[in-house]
Structures are given as C-alpha cells and as structure tokens.
Amino acid sequence: MSVKKYPIFLNLEGRNILIVGGGNACLEKLLGLEHTGANIHIISMDYMEEVKVFLQKYPNIKTETRAITEGDLIDRDIIFLATSDPSTNKKFRTIAKEKGIWVNSVDDPNNCDFYSSSTIQIGPIQFAISTDGMFAGVSSSLRKLFEETIPDEDHELLETIFAMRRNLKEILPDKDQRRKVLKEIIQKLNSEYFHKP
C-alpha cells in the first residue's frame, strides 16, 4: 500500500522559489507560479524561446545563464529541479534535503518531496488534480473535463454566488437560516441551469 499524499494550496507570496533548467518543464512551473507573488529565480545553461517570451512579461523574475552550484540553494523555500540531466537533479535534491528545503524533481517522482498538480481556475474555484507524478496525461484529460463542464461564461455566475454568500452573512447572521437559503438557491440553480434537457 502506497503512502497517501496530503493535498494543500500553498501561499507563496514573498517566498523564494528556485527553478533549475530553462526548458518545457521550466515553462510549466512558471505558468503555475504566475500570479502567486513568489520571488522566482531561474538558473539554466540555456532557455527555450517560449520561456524567454514568458520572461519578457515579468522583468522581476531573476535569471542567470550558468550551471547551478551548492550556494544557489541558500535561502530557498522551494526548488524545482527541471534540468535534462537526472544526475544533476539527484545530486541537488540530496543537498536540498540536507538543508531542509522542499524539492520537486521534474519527471522523477522518486526524487520529489511533493508533486505539482494540474490546476484549473474557474472564477473563484480552483481544482487541483494529481497522479503523484506518474501520469500527467490523465491530469490533463480531467482538467479538460472540468473546463468543459463549467465553461467560461459560467465564471461570472460563480462569482455572483460567492458574493451572495458573503452578503448573506450580514443579512442573515443566523447560520441555520443562512444554510437553508443557500441550499434553496443551489437547488434552484442546479435544476434550472445545470440540468437542461
């Protein structure tokens, strides 16, 4: 029986994140870290064109074109090892572990302290899907399913529902009464909007 993972959403605002490598995996991590408020530093021998294009939008992301050294791990909260060299990833994951830094070694589940999830943001709702780094294709398929189930035009509706709930706390301070009203709203929405023939 495999060890169960504990899913969490991290507040990375102001945290120091290191990405090692400038290829596809780097781009994937950058897209996931976008808008988190993290301090991102990338070290790579080279950068693919798509990464360069992404970085043009974010001049505050620090980049260096060189090989990683042990000193680069100082004062890091999370490290993404995304090089194409497994021995480099393994070596620096070992060093990071000794320093108590959490590491995600891309495409190498055995050298990960955590796995990145495939995320979907639909208005105020965020879904995270993970296969423990074993099968990214399944995560992508499930992600598309969620996106098709709740299309873009429903985002405003979801925002409205969340705003209504916030307002109800002021209008109806009684928790039970508020729950009853919310339940009625959701049932009406479900029957009239989501269950069309």
XYZ file of N, CA and C in Angstrom:
591
model
N 0.842 -1.195 0.000
C 0.000 0.000 0.000
C 0.885 1.256 0.000
N 0.617 2.157 -0.961
C 1.442 3.359 -1.075
C 1.032 4.395 -0.026
N 1.964 5.284 0.294
C 1.714 6.326 1.286
C 0.792 7.379 0.689
N -0.226 7.738 1.424
C -1.189 8.740 0.961
C -0.559 10.139 1.013
N -0.821 10.940 -0.010
C -0.317 12.312 -0.044
C -1.370 13.265 0.525
N -0.915 14.366 1.085
C -1.812 15.347 1.698
C -1.891 16.577 0.801
N -3.032 16.804 0.143
C -3.131 17.936 -0.795
C -3.298 19.263 -0.062
N -2.536 20.271 -0.482
C -2.641 21.602 0.113
C -2.506 22.669 -0.970
N -3.002 23.871 -0.674
C -2.773 25.029 -1.528
C -1.819 25.950 -0.768
N -0.646 26.188 -1.320
C 0.380 26.970 -0.635
C 0.252 28.458 -0.947
N 0.413 29.274 0.075
C 0.527 30.718 -0.120
C 2.013 31.011 -0.341
N 2.383 31.310 -1.587
C 3.791 31.504 -1.926
C 4.185 32.972 -2.007
N 3.303 33.852 -1.605
C 3.619 35.275 -1.679
C 4.874 35.583 -0.855
N 5.857 36.173 -1.521
C 7.100 36.528 -0.843
C 8.061 35.376 -0.612
N 7.694 34.171 -1.012
C 8.578 33.010 -0.825
C 9.631 32.959 -1.929
N 10.786 32.391 -1.602
C 11.901 32.320 -2.549
C 11.905 30.972 -3.268
N 11.618 31.028 -4.565
C 11.496 29.824 -5.380
C 12.638 29.782 -6.384
N 13.329 28.643 -6.464
C 14.393 28.444 -7.444
C 13.941 27.411 -8.463
N 14.085 27.754 -9.747
C 13.854 26.794 -10.830
C 15.196 26.577 -11.513
N 15.587 25.313 -11.640
C 16.854 24.978 -12.302
C 16.519 24.319 -13.633
N 16.894 24.971 -14.718
C 16.567 24.481 -16.057
C 15.665 25.475 -16.761
N 15.805 25.572 -18.091
C 15.052 26.583 -18.835
C 14.250 26.028 -19.992
N 13.843 24.761 -19.887
C 13.091 24.126 -20.976
C 11.592 24.071 -20.721
N 10.950 23.045 -21.289
C 9.495 22.872 -21.172
C 9.029 22.799 -19.728
N 9.763 22.051 -18.909
C 9.372 21.892 -17.505
C 9.430 23.228 -16.778
N 10.422 24.046 -17.114
C 10.532 25.384 -16.524
C 9.309 26.212 -16.883
N 8.923 26.174 -18.151
C 7.755 26.940 -18.601
C 6.499 26.493 -17.860
N 6.354 25.183 -17.692
C 5.199 24.634 -16.971
C 5.152 25.158 -15.538
N 6.318 25.188 -14.878
C 6.367 25.685 -13.500
C 6.072 27.184 -13.453
N 6.600 27.932 -14.422
C 6.354 29.380 -14.465
C 4.867 29.680 -14.624
N 4.199 28.925 -15.464
C 2.757 29.131 -15.671
C 1.987 28.849 -14.383
N 2.423 27.825 -13.642
C 1.778 27.500 -12.376
C 2.055 28.526 -11.288
N 3.248 29.123 -11.339
C 3.647 30.092 -10.311
C 3.203 31.523 -10.630
N 2.719 31.717 -11.858
C 2.287 33.049 -12.278
C 1.202 33.569 -11.328
N 1.300 34.796 -10.937
C 0.335 35.480 -10.069
C 0.341 34.980 -8.623
N 1.346 34.185 -8.210
C 1.390 33.724 -6.817
C 2.088 34.728 -5.910
N 2.816 35.677 -6.494
C 3.543 36.649 -5.681
C 4.864 36.117 -5.154
N 5.294 34.953 -5.674
C 6.562 34.366 -5.236
C 7.747 35.113 -5.851
N 8.888 35.072 -5.161
C 10.147 35.592 -5.703
C 10.809 34.452 -6.468
N 10.830 34.575 -7.790
C 11.296 33.465 -8.626
C 12.680 33.760 -9.183
N 13.557 32.757 -9.098
C 14.923 32.845 -9.606
C 15.149 31.610 -10.467
N 15.606 31.809 -11.706
C 15.865 30.685 -12.609
C 17.351 30.645 -12.951
N 17.925 29.453 -12.859
C 19.310 29.244 -13.267
C 19.318 28.135 -14.314
N 19.892 28.434 -15.476
C 19.924 27.442 -16.550
C 21.077 27.750 -17.499
N 21.585 26.720 -18.138
C 22.634 26.907 -19.135
C 22.074 27.541 -20.401
N 20.789 27.285 -20.677
C 20.129 27.920 -21.823
C 18.624 27.961 -21.576
N 17.927 28.752 -22.355
C 16.482 28.964 -22.199
C 15.794 28.776 -23.540
N 14.725 27.994 -23.552
C 13.997 27.839 -24.802
C 13.211 29.120 -25.097
N 12.854 29.292 -26.341
C 12.254 30.550 -26.807
C 10.972 30.891 -26.054
N 10.128 29.878 -25.791
C 8.861 30.140 -25.096
C 9.083 30.665 -23.675
N 10.134 30.188 -23.030
C 10.475 30.679 -21.691
C 10.913 32.137 -21.782
N 11.722 32.453 -22.788
C 12.176 33.837 -22.985
C 10.996 34.778 -23.206
N 10.038 34.325 -23.999
C 8.846 35.143 -24.273
C 8.067 35.376 -22.984
N 7.884 34.326 -22.187
C 7.186 34.450 -20.903
C 7.906 35.452 -20.002
N 9.220 35.336 -19.925
C 10.005 36.182 -19.023
C 9.967 37.658 -19.408
N 9.704 37.944 -20.667
C 9.604 39.347 -21.098
C 8.464 40.069 -20.376
N 7.437 39.307 -19.999
C 6.288 39.909 -19.283
C 6.599 40.163 -17.819
N 7.630 39.493 -17.286
C 7.926 39.564 -15.856
C 9.403 39.884 -15.615
N 9.787 41.151 -15.786
C 11.202 41.518 -15.583
C 11.678 41.327 -14.147
N 10.740 41.139 -13.192
C 11.130 40.935 -11.792
C 11.613 39.506 -11.526
N 11.403 38.590 -12.477
C 11.916 37.224 -12.321
C 13.411 37.244 -12.649
N 14.222 36.820 -11.681
C 15.678 36.846 -11.855
C 16.132 35.618 -12.642
N 16.975 35.829 -13.644
C 17.502 34.710 -14.423
C 19.024 34.794 -14.496
N 19.658 33.624 -14.524
C 21.103 33.544 -14.717
C 21.388 32.402 -15.683
N 22.337 32.642 -16.589
C 22.704 31.628 -17.574
C 24.040 31.021 -17.165
N 23.950 29.932 -16.425
C 25.137 29.238 -15.921
C 24.708 27.925 -15.270
N 25.679 27.142 -14.825
C 25.392 25.891 -14.103
C 25.055 26.211 -12.648
N 24.234 25.371 -12.042
C 23.860 25.541 -10.633
C 25.032 25.135 -9.725
N 25.141 25.811 -8.589
C 26.142 25.456 -7.583
C 25.436 25.225 -6.245
N 26.123 24.633 -5.303
C 25.518 24.364 -3.993
C 25.088 25.657 -3.305
N 25.828 26.729 -3.506
C 25.481 28.012 -2.893
C 24.156 28.584 -3.364
N 23.687 28.123 -4.536
C 22.413 28.620 -5.068
C 21.211 28.135 -4.258
N 21.426 27.147 -3.398
C 20.322 26.593 -2.620
C 20.075 27.358 -1.318
N 20.949 28.294 -0.998
C 20.814 29.047 0.251
C 19.577 29.951 0.200
N 18.832 29.979 1.293
C 17.646 30.837 1.451
C 16.540 30.543 0.447
N 16.385 29.295 0.063
C 15.281 28.907 -0.836
C 14.187 28.223 -0.013
N 12.942 28.509 -0.375
C 11.821 27.835 0.284
C 11.424 26.570 -0.472
N 11.429 26.673 -1.812
C 11.078 25.535 -2.666
C 12.001 25.553 -3.876
N 12.420 24.356 -4.315
C 13.265 24.243 -5.503
C 12.615 23.285 -6.498
N 12.561 23.727 -7.754
C 12.118 22.866 -8.855
C 13.352 22.517 -9.682
N 13.733 21.235 -9.671
C 14.864 20.774 -10.471
C 14.322 20.286 -11.809
N 14.538 21.088 -12.839
C 13.921 20.814 -14.136
C 14.972 20.710 -15.234
N 16.145 20.181 -14.898
C 17.169 20.015 -15.923
C 16.930 18.701 -16.661
N 17.620 18.536 -17.786
C 17.501 17.288 -18.545
C 18.543 16.260 -18.099
N 19.258 16.601 -17.032
C 20.309 15.722 -16.508
C 19.887 15.108 -15.176
N 19.460 13.838 -15.166
C 18.995 13.195 -13.928
C 20.014 13.204 -12.804
N 21.311 13.098 -13.143
C 22.336 13.067 -12.092
C 22.431 14.425 -11.395
N 22.279 15.516 -12.156
C 22.277 16.865 -11.556
C 21.078 17.021 -10.639
N 19.908 16.593 -11.131
C 18.685 16.679 -10.325
C 18.837 15.905 -9.022
N 19.366 14.684 -9.127
C 19.515 13.825 -7.940
C 20.508 14.427 -6.947
N 21.640 14.918 -7.461
C 22.670 15.495 -6.607
C 22.131 16.677 -5.802
N 21.442 17.595 -6.489
C 20.993 18.801 -5.795
C 19.735 18.561 -4.970
N 19.001 17.512 -5.281
C 17.876 17.141 -4.415
C 18.426 16.637 -3.084
N 19.521 15.872 -3.122
C 20.158 15.362 -1.905
C 20.670 16.516 -1.043
N 21.325 17.481 -1.684
C 21.848 18.637 -0.953
C 20.704 19.441 -0.340
N 19.636 19.648 -1.131
C 18.482 20.418 -0.646
C 17.829 19.717 0.544
N 17.743 18.400 0.470
C 17.129 17.636 1.565
C 17.920 17.817 2.855
N 19.238 17.832 2.740
C 20.094 18.050 3.919
C 19.853 19.424 4.538
N 19.470 20.386 3.696
C 19.222 21.744 4.168
C 17.758 21.952 4.578
N 16.937 20.912 4.426
C 15.527 21.009 4.807
C 14.670 21.775 3.817
N 15.109 21.829 2.565
C 14.359 22.542 1.524
C 13.527 21.534 0.737
N 12.274 21.891 0.479
C 11.390 21.013 -0.284
C 11.719 21.103 -1.772
N 11.787 19.924 -2.418
C 12.209 19.850 -3.820
C 11.199 19.068 -4.655
N 10.976 19.584 -5.864
C 10.236 18.842 -6.879
C 11.221 18.596 -8.018
N 11.576 17.332 -8.209
C 12.470 16.960 -9.300
C 11.596 16.477 -10.449
N 11.489 17.317 -11.466
C 10.520 17.101 -12.549
C 10.754 15.759 -13.244
N 9.649 15.042 -13.484
C 9.668 13.737 -14.166
C 10.490 12.683 -13.436
N 10.687 12.888 -12.127
C 11.438 11.913 -11.326
C 10.770 11.789 -9.951
N 9.618 11.102 -9.893
C 8.842 11.020 -8.648
C 9.631 10.549 -7.437
N 10.643 9.677 -7.648
C 11.421 9.163 -6.526
C 12.306 10.225 -5.878
N 12.521 11.333 -6.580
C 13.344 12.411 -6.043
C 12.508 13.670 -5.782
N 11.277 13.462 -5.350
C 10.371 14.587 -5.067
C 9.901 14.558 -3.611
N 9.866 15.726 -3.011
C 9.235 15.864 -1.700
C 7.750 16.175 -1.858
N 7.368 16.660 -3.037
C 5.969 16.969 -3.341
C 5.797 16.907 -4.852
N 4.546 16.767 -5.292
C 4.241 16.737 -6.714
C 3.398 17.952 -7.065
N 3.707 18.545 -8.206
C 2.869 19.643 -8.688
C 1.570 19.045 -9.217
N 0.483 19.782 -9.012
C -0.800 19.300 -9.518
C -1.155 20.054 -10.790
N -2.052 19.453 -11.560
C -2.624 20.146 -12.700
C -3.787 20.966 -12.140
N -3.767 22.270 -12.340
C -4.782 23.115 -11.717
C -5.717 23.746 -12.739
N -6.939 23.968 -12.296
C -7.948 24.638 -13.106
C -8.541 25.755 -12.275
N -8.523 26.959 -12.809
C -9.124 28.109 -12.125
C -10.397 28.468 -12.870
N -11.529 28.326 -12.221
C -12.813 28.666 -12.815
C -13.474 29.687 -11.910
N -13.340 30.960 -12.275
C -13.839 32.018 -11.415
C -13.182 31.917 -10.054
N -13.980 31.843 -8.986
C -13.414 31.783 -7.634
C -13.018 30.378 -7.189
N -13.228 29.382 -8.050
C -12.973 27.991 -7.665
C -11.684 27.495 -8.311
N -10.851 26.822 -7.512
C -9.631 26.233 -8.038
C -9.635 24.739 -7.752
N -9.445 23.942 -8.820
C -9.340 22.498 -8.695
C -7.878 22.110 -8.850
N -7.442 21.105 -8.111
C -6.096 20.565 -8.271
C -6.197 19.064 -8.480
N -5.494 18.566 -9.508
C -5.524 17.145 -9.834
C -4.098 16.629 -9.843
N -3.868 15.498 -9.189
C -2.519 14.939 -9.158
C -2.557 13.431 -9.382
N -1.537 12.930 -10.080
C -1.364 11.484 -10.235
C -0.048 11.064 -9.587
N 0.393 11.840 -8.577
C 1.667 11.579 -7.887
C 2.839 11.566 -8.858
N 2.744 12.380 -9.903
C 3.830 12.487 -10.869
C 3.958 11.293 -11.794
N 2.954 10.393 -11.773
C 3.069 9.156 -12.546
C 2.484 9.248 -13.955
N 1.441 10.078 -14.151
C 0.738 10.050 -15.435
C 0.100 11.414 -15.689
N 0.912 12.343 -16.190
C 0.436 13.711 -16.412
C -0.716 13.762 -17.403
N -0.767 12.825 -18.350
C -1.829 12.814 -19.361
C -3.215 12.672 -18.757
N -3.329 11.886 -17.683
C -4.627 11.711 -17.016
C -5.061 13.029 -16.394
N -4.126 13.728 -15.762
C -4.442 15.027 -15.162
C -4.948 15.992 -16.219
N -4.298 16.003 -17.386
C -4.695 16.910 -18.468
C -6.106 16.593 -18.954
N -6.420 15.301 -19.075
C -7.751 14.895 -19.539
C -8.828 15.323 -18.544
N -8.570 15.108 -17.258
C -9.540 15.502 -16.230
C -9.692 17.017 -16.190
N -8.582 17.717 -16.423
C -8.610 19.175 -16.449
C -9.552 19.663 -17.558
N -9.439 19.063 -18.744
C -10.301 19.441 -19.872
C -11.761 19.149 -19.546
N -12.007 18.044 -18.858
C -13.377 17.684 -18.480
C -13.993 18.755 -17.581
N -13.251 19.211 -16.574
C -13.737 20.270 -15.691
C -13.998 21.551 -16.469
N -13.091 21.892 -17.375
C -13.234 23.131 -18.137
C -14.456 23.091 -19.040
N -14.749 21.904 -19.589
C -15.927 21.764 -20.451
C -17.213 21.745 -19.625
N -17.135 21.171 -18.416
C -18.315 21.092 -17.551
C -18.742 22.470 -17.072
N -17.755 23.312 -16.735
C -18.058 24.677 -16.280
C -17.368 25.644 -17.240
N -18.031 25.996 -18.355
C -17.399 26.853 -19.360
C -17.191 28.287 -18.878
N -16.418 29.043 -19.666
C -16.045 30.414 -19.308
C -17.231 31.289 -18.946
N -18.338 31.126 -19.673
C -19.486 32.015 -19.430
C -20.122 31.807 -18.052
N -19.763 30.704 -17.374
C -20.311 30.448 -16.039
C -19.481 31.087 -14.927
N -18.306 31.601 -15.260
C -17.419 32.161 -14.239
C -18.088 33.311 -13.492
N -18.753 34.192 -14.255
C -19.406 35.343 -13.627
C -20.512 34.875 -12.687
N -21.198 33.823 -13.082
C -22.262 33.264 -12.255
C -21.698 32.756 -10.927
N -20.576 32.061 -10.999
C -19.948 31.550 -9.776
C -19.486 32.688 -8.871
N -18.931 33.738 -9.475
C -18.512 34.907 -8.692
C -19.713 35.510 -7.970
N -20.849 35.563 -8.673
C -22.081 36.123 -8.089
C -22.542 35.285 -6.901
N -22.480 33.967 -7.051
C -22.895 33.074 -5.962
C -22.020 33.293 -4.729
N -20.709 33.412 -4.928
C -19.802 33.640 -3.806
C -20.083 34.987 -3.141
N -20.373 36.006 -3.961
C -20.683 37.344 -3.424
C -21.986 37.299 -2.629
N -22.966 36.541 -3.138
C -24.252 36.408 -2.437
C -24.043 35.771 -1.064
N -23.181 34.774 -1.015
C -22.920 34.104 0.268
C -22.298 35.081 1.268
N -21.343 35.889 0.769
C -20.706 36.880 1.652
C -21.743 37.873 2.185
N -22.634 38.331 1.287
C -23.664 39.299 1.683
C -24.675 38.684 2.644
N -24.976 37.395 2.445
C -25.940 36.725 3.324
C -25.456 36.667 4.766
N -24.152 36.623 4.968
C -23.612 36.588 6.333
C -24.017 37.841 7.104
N -24.138 38.955 6.382
C -24.539 40.201 7.031
C -26.058 40.279 7.180
N -26.755 39.848 6.120
C -28.231 39.923 6.135
C -28.833 38.894 7.081
N -28.265 37.672 7.049
C -28.774 36.575 7.885
C -27.666 36.067 8.802
N -27.482 36.678 9.963
C -26.417 36.230 10.864
C -26.624 34.816 11.404
N -27.881 34.350 11.427
C -28.150 33.001 11.934
C -27.656 31.958 10.930
N -26.737 31.091 11.371
C -26.095 30.117 10.494
C -27.095 29.145 9.866
N -28.042 28.647 10.642
C -29.008 27.671 10.128
C -29.926 28.282 9.080
N -30.351 29.509 9.335
C -31.220 30.207 8.389
C -30.466 30.481 7.075
N -29.207 30.866 7.234
C -28.374 31.149 6.061
C -28.154 29.882 5.241
N -27.908 28.763 5.923
C -27.699 27.492 5.233
C -28.941 27.088 4.447
N -30.109 27.321 5.031
C -31.376 26.965 4.369
C -31.550 27.766 3.080
N -31.274 29.075 3.150
C -31.425 29.941 1.975
C -30.423 29.539 0.895
N -29.174 29.283 1.290
C -28.153 28.882 0.320
C -28.507 27.567 -0.351
N -29.044 26.642 0.428
C -29.437 25.346 -0.125
C -30.531 25.517 -1.173
N -31.494 26.401 -0.881
C -32.580 26.664 -1.831
C -32.045 27.292 -3.120
N -31.097 28.216 -2.970
C -30.503 28.874 -4.138
C -29.773 27.854 -5.013
N -28.980 26.989 -4.379
C -28.212 25.998 -5.130
C -29.125 24.991 -5.808
N -30.180 24.546 -5.109
C -31.123 23.593 -5.706
C -31.827 24.195 -6.921
N -32.218 25.458 -6.797
C -32.897 26.147 -7.908
C -31.937 26.311 -9.090
N -30.716 26.707 -8.790
C -29.695 26.882 -9.828
C -29.409 25.554 -10.522
N -29.277 24.499 -9.736
C -28.965 23.172 -10.273
C -30.072 22.662 -11.183
N -31.339 22.808 -10.761
C -32.467 22.279 -11.545
C -32.744 23.098 -12.795
N -32.565 24.426 -12.703
C -32.924 25.269 -13.831
C -31.778 25.562 -14.793
N -30.535 25.468 -14.270
C -29.423 25.891 -15.126
C -28.541 24.746 -15.568
N -28.171 23.869 -14.648
C -27.215 22.821 -14.972
C -27.854 21.532 -15.470
N -29.154 21.339 -15.264
C -29.806 20.120 -15.714
C -30.786 20.396 -16.838
N -30.289 21.073 -17.859
C -31.128 21.325 -19.032
C -31.254 20.040 -19.844
N -32.448 19.783 -20.409
C -32.616 18.552 -21.193
C -31.808 18.597 -22.494
